[in-house]
mmCIF file of C-alpha atoms in Angstrom:
data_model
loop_
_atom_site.group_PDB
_atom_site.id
_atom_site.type_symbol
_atom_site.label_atom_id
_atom_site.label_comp_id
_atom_site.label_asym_id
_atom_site.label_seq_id
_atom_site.Cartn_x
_atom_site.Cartn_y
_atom_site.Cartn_z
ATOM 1 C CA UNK A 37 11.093 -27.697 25.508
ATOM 2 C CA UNK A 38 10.416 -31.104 23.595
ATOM 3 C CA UNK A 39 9.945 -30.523 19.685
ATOM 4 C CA UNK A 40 9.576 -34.022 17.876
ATOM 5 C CA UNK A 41 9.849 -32.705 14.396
ATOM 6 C CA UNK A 42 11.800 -35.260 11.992
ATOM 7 C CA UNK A 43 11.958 -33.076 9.000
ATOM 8 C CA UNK A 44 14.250 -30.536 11.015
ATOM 9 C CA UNK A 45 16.522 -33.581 11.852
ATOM 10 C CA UNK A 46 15.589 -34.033 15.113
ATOM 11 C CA UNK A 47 14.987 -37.086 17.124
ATOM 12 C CA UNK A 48 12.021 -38.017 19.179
ATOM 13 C CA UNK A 49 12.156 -36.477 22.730
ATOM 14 C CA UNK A 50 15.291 -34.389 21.682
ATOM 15 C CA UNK A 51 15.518 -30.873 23.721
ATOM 16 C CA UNK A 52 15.729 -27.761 21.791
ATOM 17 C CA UNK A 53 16.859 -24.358 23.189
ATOM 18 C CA UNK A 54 15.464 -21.302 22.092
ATOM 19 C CA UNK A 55 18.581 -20.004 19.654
ATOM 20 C CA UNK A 56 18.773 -23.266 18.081
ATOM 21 C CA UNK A 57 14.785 -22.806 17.374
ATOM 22 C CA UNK A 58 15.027 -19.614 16.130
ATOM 23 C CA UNK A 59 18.580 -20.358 13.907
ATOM 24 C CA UNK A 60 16.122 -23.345 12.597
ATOM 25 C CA UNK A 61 13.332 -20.871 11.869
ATOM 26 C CA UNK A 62 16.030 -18.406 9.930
ATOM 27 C CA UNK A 63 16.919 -21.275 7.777
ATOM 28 C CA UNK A 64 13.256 -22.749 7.022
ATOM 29 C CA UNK A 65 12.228 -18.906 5.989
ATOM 30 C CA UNK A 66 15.541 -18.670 3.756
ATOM 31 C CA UNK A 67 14.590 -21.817 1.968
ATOM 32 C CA UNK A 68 10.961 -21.602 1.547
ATOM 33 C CA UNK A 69 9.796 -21.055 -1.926
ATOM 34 C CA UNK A 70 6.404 -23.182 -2.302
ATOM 35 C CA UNK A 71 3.259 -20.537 -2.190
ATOM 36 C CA UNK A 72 0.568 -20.942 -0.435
ATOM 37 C CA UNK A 73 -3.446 -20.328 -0.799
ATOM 38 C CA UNK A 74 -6.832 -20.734 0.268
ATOM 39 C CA UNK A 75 -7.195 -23.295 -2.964
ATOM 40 C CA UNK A 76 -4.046 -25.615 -1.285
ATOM 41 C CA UNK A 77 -6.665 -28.160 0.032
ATOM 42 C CA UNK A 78 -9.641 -27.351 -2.845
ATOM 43 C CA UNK A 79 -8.167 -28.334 -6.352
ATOM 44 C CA UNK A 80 -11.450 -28.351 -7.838
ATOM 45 C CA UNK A 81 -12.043 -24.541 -7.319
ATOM 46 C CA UNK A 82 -12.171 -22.805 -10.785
ATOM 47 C CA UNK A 83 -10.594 -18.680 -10.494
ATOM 48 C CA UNK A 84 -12.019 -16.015 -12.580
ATOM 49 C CA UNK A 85 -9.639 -14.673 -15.110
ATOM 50 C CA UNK A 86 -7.963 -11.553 -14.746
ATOM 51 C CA UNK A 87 -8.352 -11.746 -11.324
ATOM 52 C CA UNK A 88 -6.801 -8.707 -9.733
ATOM 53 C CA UNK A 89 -4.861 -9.272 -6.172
ATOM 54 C CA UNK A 90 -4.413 -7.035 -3.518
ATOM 55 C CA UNK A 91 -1.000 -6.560 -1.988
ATOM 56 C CA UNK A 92 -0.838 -7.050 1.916
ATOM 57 C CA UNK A 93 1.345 -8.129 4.597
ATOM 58 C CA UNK A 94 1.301 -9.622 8.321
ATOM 59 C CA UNK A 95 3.741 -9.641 10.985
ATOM 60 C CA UNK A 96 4.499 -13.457 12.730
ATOM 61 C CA UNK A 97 5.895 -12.108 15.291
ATOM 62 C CA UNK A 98 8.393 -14.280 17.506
ATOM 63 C CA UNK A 99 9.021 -13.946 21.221
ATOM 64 C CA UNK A 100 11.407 -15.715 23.449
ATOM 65 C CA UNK A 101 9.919 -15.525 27.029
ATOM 66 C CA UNK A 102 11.654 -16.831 30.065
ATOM 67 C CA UNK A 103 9.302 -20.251 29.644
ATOM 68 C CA UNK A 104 9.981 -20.217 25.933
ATOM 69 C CA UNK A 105 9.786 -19.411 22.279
ATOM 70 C CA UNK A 106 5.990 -17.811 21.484
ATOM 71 C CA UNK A 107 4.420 -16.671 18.702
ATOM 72 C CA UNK A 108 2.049 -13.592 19.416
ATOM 73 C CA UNK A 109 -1.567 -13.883 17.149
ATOM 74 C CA UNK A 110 -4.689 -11.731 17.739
ATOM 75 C CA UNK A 111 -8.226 -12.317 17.797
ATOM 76 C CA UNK A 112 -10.348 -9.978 15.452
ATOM 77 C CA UNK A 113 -13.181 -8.043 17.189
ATOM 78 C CA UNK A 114 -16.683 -9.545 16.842
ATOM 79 C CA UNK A 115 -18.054 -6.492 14.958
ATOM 80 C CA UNK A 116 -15.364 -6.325 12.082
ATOM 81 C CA UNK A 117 -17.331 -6.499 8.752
ATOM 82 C CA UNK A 118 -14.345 -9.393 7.348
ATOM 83 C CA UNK A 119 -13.237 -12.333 9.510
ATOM 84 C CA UNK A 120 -14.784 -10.980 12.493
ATOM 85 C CA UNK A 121 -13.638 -13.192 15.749
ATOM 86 C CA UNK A 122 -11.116 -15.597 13.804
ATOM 87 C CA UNK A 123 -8.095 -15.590 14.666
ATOM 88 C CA UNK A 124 -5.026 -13.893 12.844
ATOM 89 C CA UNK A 125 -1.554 -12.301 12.442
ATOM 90 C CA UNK A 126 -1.382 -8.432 13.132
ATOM 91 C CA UNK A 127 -1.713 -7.204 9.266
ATOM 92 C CA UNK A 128 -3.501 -5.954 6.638
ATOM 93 C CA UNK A 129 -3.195 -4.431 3.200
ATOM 94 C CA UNK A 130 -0.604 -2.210 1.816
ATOM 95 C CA UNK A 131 -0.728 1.466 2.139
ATOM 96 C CA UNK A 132 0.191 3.981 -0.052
ATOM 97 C CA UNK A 133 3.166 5.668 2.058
ATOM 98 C CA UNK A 134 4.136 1.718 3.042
ATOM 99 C CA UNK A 135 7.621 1.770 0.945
ATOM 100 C CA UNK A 136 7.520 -2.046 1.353
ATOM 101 C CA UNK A 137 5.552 -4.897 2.449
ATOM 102 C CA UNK A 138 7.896 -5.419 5.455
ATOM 103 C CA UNK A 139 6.840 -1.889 6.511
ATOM 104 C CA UNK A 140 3.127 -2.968 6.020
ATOM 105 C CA UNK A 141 3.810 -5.274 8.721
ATOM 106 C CA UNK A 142 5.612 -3.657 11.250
ATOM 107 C CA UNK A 143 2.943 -0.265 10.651
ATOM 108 C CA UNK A 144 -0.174 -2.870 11.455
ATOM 109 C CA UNK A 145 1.815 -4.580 13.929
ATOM 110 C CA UNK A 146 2.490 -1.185 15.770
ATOM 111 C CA UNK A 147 -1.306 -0.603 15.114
ATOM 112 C CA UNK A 148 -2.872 -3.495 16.285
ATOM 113 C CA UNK A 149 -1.097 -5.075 19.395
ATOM 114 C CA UNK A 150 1.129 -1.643 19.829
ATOM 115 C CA UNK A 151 4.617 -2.935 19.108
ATOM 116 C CA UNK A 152 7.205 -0.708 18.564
ATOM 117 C CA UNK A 153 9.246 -1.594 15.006
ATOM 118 C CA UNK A 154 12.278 -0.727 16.540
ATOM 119 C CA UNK A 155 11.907 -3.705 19.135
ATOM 120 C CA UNK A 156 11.459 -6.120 16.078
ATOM 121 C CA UNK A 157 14.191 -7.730 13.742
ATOM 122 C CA UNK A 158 13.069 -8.652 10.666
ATOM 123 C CA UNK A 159 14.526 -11.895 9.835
ATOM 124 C CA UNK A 160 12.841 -13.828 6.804
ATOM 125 C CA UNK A 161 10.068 -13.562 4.581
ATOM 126 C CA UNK A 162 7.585 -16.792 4.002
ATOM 127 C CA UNK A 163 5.939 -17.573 0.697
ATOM 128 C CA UNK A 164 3.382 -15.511 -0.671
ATOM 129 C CA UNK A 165 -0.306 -16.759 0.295
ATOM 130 C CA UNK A 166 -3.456 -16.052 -1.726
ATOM 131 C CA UNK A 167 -6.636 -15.643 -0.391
ATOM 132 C CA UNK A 168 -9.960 -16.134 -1.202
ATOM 133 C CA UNK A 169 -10.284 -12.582 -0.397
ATOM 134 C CA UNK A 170 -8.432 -11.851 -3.409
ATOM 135 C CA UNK A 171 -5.257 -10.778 -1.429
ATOM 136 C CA UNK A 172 -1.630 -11.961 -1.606
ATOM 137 C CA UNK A 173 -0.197 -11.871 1.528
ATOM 138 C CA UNK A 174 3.657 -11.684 2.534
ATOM 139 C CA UNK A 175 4.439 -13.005 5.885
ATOM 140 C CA UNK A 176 7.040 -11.636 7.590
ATOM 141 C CA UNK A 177 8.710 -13.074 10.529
ATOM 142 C CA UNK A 178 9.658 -11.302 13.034
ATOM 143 C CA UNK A 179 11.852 -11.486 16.572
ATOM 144 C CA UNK A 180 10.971 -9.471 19.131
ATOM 145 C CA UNK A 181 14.123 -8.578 20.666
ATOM 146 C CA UNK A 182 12.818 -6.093 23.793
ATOM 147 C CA UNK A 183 10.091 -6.756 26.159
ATOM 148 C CA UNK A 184 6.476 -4.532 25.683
ATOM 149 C CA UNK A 185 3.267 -4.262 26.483
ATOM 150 C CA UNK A 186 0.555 -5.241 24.090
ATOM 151 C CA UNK A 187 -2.206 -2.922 23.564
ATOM 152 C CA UNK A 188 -5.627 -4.152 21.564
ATOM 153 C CA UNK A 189 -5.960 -2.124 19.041
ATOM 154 C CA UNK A 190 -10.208 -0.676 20.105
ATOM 155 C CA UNK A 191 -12.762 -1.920 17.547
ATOM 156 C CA UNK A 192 -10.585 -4.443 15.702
ATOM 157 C CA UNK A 193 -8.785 -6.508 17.863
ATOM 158 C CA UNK A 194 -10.836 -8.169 20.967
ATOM 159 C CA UNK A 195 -7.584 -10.121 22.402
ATOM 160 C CA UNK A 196 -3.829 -9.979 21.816
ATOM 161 C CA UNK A 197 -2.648 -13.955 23.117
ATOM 162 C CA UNK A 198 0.706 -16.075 22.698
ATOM 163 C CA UNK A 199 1.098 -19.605 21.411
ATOM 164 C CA UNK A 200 4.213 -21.512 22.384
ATOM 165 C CA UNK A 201 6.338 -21.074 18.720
ATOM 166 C CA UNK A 202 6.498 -25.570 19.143
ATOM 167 C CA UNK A 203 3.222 -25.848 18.852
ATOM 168 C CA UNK A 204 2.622 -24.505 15.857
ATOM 169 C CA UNK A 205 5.481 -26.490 14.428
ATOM 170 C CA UNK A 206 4.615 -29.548 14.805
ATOM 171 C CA UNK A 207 2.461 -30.957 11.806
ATOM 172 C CA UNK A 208 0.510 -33.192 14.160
ATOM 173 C CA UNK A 209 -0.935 -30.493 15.942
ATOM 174 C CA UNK A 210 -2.746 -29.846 12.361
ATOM 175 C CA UNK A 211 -5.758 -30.819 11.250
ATOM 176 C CA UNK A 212 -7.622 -30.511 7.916
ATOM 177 C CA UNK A 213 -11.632 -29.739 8.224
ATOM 178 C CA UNK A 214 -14.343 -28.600 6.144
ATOM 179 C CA UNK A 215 -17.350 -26.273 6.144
ATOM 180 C CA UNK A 216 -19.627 -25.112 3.452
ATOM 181 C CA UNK A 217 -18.336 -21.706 1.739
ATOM 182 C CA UNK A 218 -20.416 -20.161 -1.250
ATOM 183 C CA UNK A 219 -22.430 -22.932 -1.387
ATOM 184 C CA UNK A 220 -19.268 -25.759 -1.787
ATOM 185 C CA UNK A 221 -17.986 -27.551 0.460
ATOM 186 C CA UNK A 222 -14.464 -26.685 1.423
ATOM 187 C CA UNK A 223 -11.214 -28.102 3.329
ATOM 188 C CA UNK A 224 -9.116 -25.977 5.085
ATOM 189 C CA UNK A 225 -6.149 -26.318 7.761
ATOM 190 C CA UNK A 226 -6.703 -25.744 11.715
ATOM 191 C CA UNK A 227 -4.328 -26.064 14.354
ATOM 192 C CA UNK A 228 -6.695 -25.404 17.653
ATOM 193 C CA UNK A 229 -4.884 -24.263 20.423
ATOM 194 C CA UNK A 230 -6.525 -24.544 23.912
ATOM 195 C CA UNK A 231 -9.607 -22.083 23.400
ATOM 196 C CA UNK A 232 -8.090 -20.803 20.260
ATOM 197 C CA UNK A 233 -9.395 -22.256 17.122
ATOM 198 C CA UNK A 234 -6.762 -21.160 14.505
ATOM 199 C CA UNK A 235 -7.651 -21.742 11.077
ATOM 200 C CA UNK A 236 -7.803 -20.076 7.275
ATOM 201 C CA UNK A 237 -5.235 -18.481 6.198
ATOM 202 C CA UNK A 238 -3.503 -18.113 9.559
ATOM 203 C CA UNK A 239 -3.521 -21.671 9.828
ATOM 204 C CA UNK A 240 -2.148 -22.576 6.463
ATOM 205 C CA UNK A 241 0.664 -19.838 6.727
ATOM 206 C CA UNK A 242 1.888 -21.253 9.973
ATOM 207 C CA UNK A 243 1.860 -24.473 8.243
ATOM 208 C CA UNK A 244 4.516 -23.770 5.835
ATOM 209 C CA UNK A 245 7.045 -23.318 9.020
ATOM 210 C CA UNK A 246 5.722 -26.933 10.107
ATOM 211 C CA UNK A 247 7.692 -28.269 7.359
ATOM 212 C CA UNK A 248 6.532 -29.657 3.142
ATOM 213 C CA UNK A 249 2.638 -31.130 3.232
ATOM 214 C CA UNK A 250 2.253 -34.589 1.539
ATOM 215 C CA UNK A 251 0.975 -34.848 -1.583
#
């Protein structure tokens, strides 16, 4: 497993095992206090005031395989009315009966892909993340610490897949792009991963594990 990632003090080529990726991942969510947003790469967008965000959570859910450390993402059905076909974290908004955001996560993770939240440790929280949707999103990593079967949740998710975890955290692998949105032109963060194109808000959340964006 090669990770070439300087800001975790690591030197080009240098082999990481799994529990020393995972300790590193512990420590990045304990010290990560910069939100995040749709806005991050679109200073010039102007917010109506008294704006009222929704809360909501998603599971990153982390799972060391025999070849590896993955990360487990989903790929929204092609007939959901928001986001259909992007890709994106098992999640959603909060319910009622959800006594916290962490059990937001682990209810829509248990939903959606069919993971038990008694096979998952809850080990961090990242930043808060606004969306354009006029959420704010807690992501909540996960380890998966017994083996399972994922199960599609029918009519909203078409694929349950796994990236390997060093992908995602290297900021190379990360580009910035742009497409018209509301008639503006806007920039946004993808990190495409073999037919995968992983962007938005999944994108920008997995970017704060990558390590701090320069200015």
């Amino acid at each position: 497993m090669n990770l070439n990632l300087t800001h975790w003090g690591l030197k080009p080529g240098h082999q990481v095992q799994a529990p020393d990726l995972i300790a590193r991942l512990r420590a990045t969510a304990a010290n990560a206090l910069v939100r995040s947003s749709d806005y991050d790469l679109n200073p010039d967008v102007i917010l109506p005031k008294g704006r009222k965000l929704r809360e909501a959570a998603v599971l990153i859910p982390i799972w060391q395989r025999p070849d590896g450390v993955h990360l487990i993402l989903t790929k929204r059905a092609s007939g959901m009315k928001h986001h259909p076909g992007q890709i994106a974290f098992p999640g959603g908004k909060r319910d009622a009966s959800d006594e916290t955001l962490h059990a937001t996560a682990l209810r829509e993770a248990r939903e959606e892909i069919g993971l038990p939240p008694s096979h998952v440790e809850i080990f961090g929280d990242l930043p808060i993340h606004e969306t354009v949707t006029s959420f704010k999103v807690q992501p909540v990593l996960g380890l998966i610490r017994d083996d399972f079967a994922a199960i599609a949740e029918p009519g909203e998710v078409a694929e349950v897949f796994t990236v390997p975890l060093i992908h995602v955290l290297d900021p190379a692998n990360y580009l910035i792009e742009g497409r018209r949105w509301r008639g503006m032109r806007r920039r946004y963060f993808a990190v495409p991963y073999g037919p995968y194109y992983i962007w938005g808000a999944t994108a920008r959340i997995l970017r704060s594990l990558a390590g701090p964006i320069a200015p």
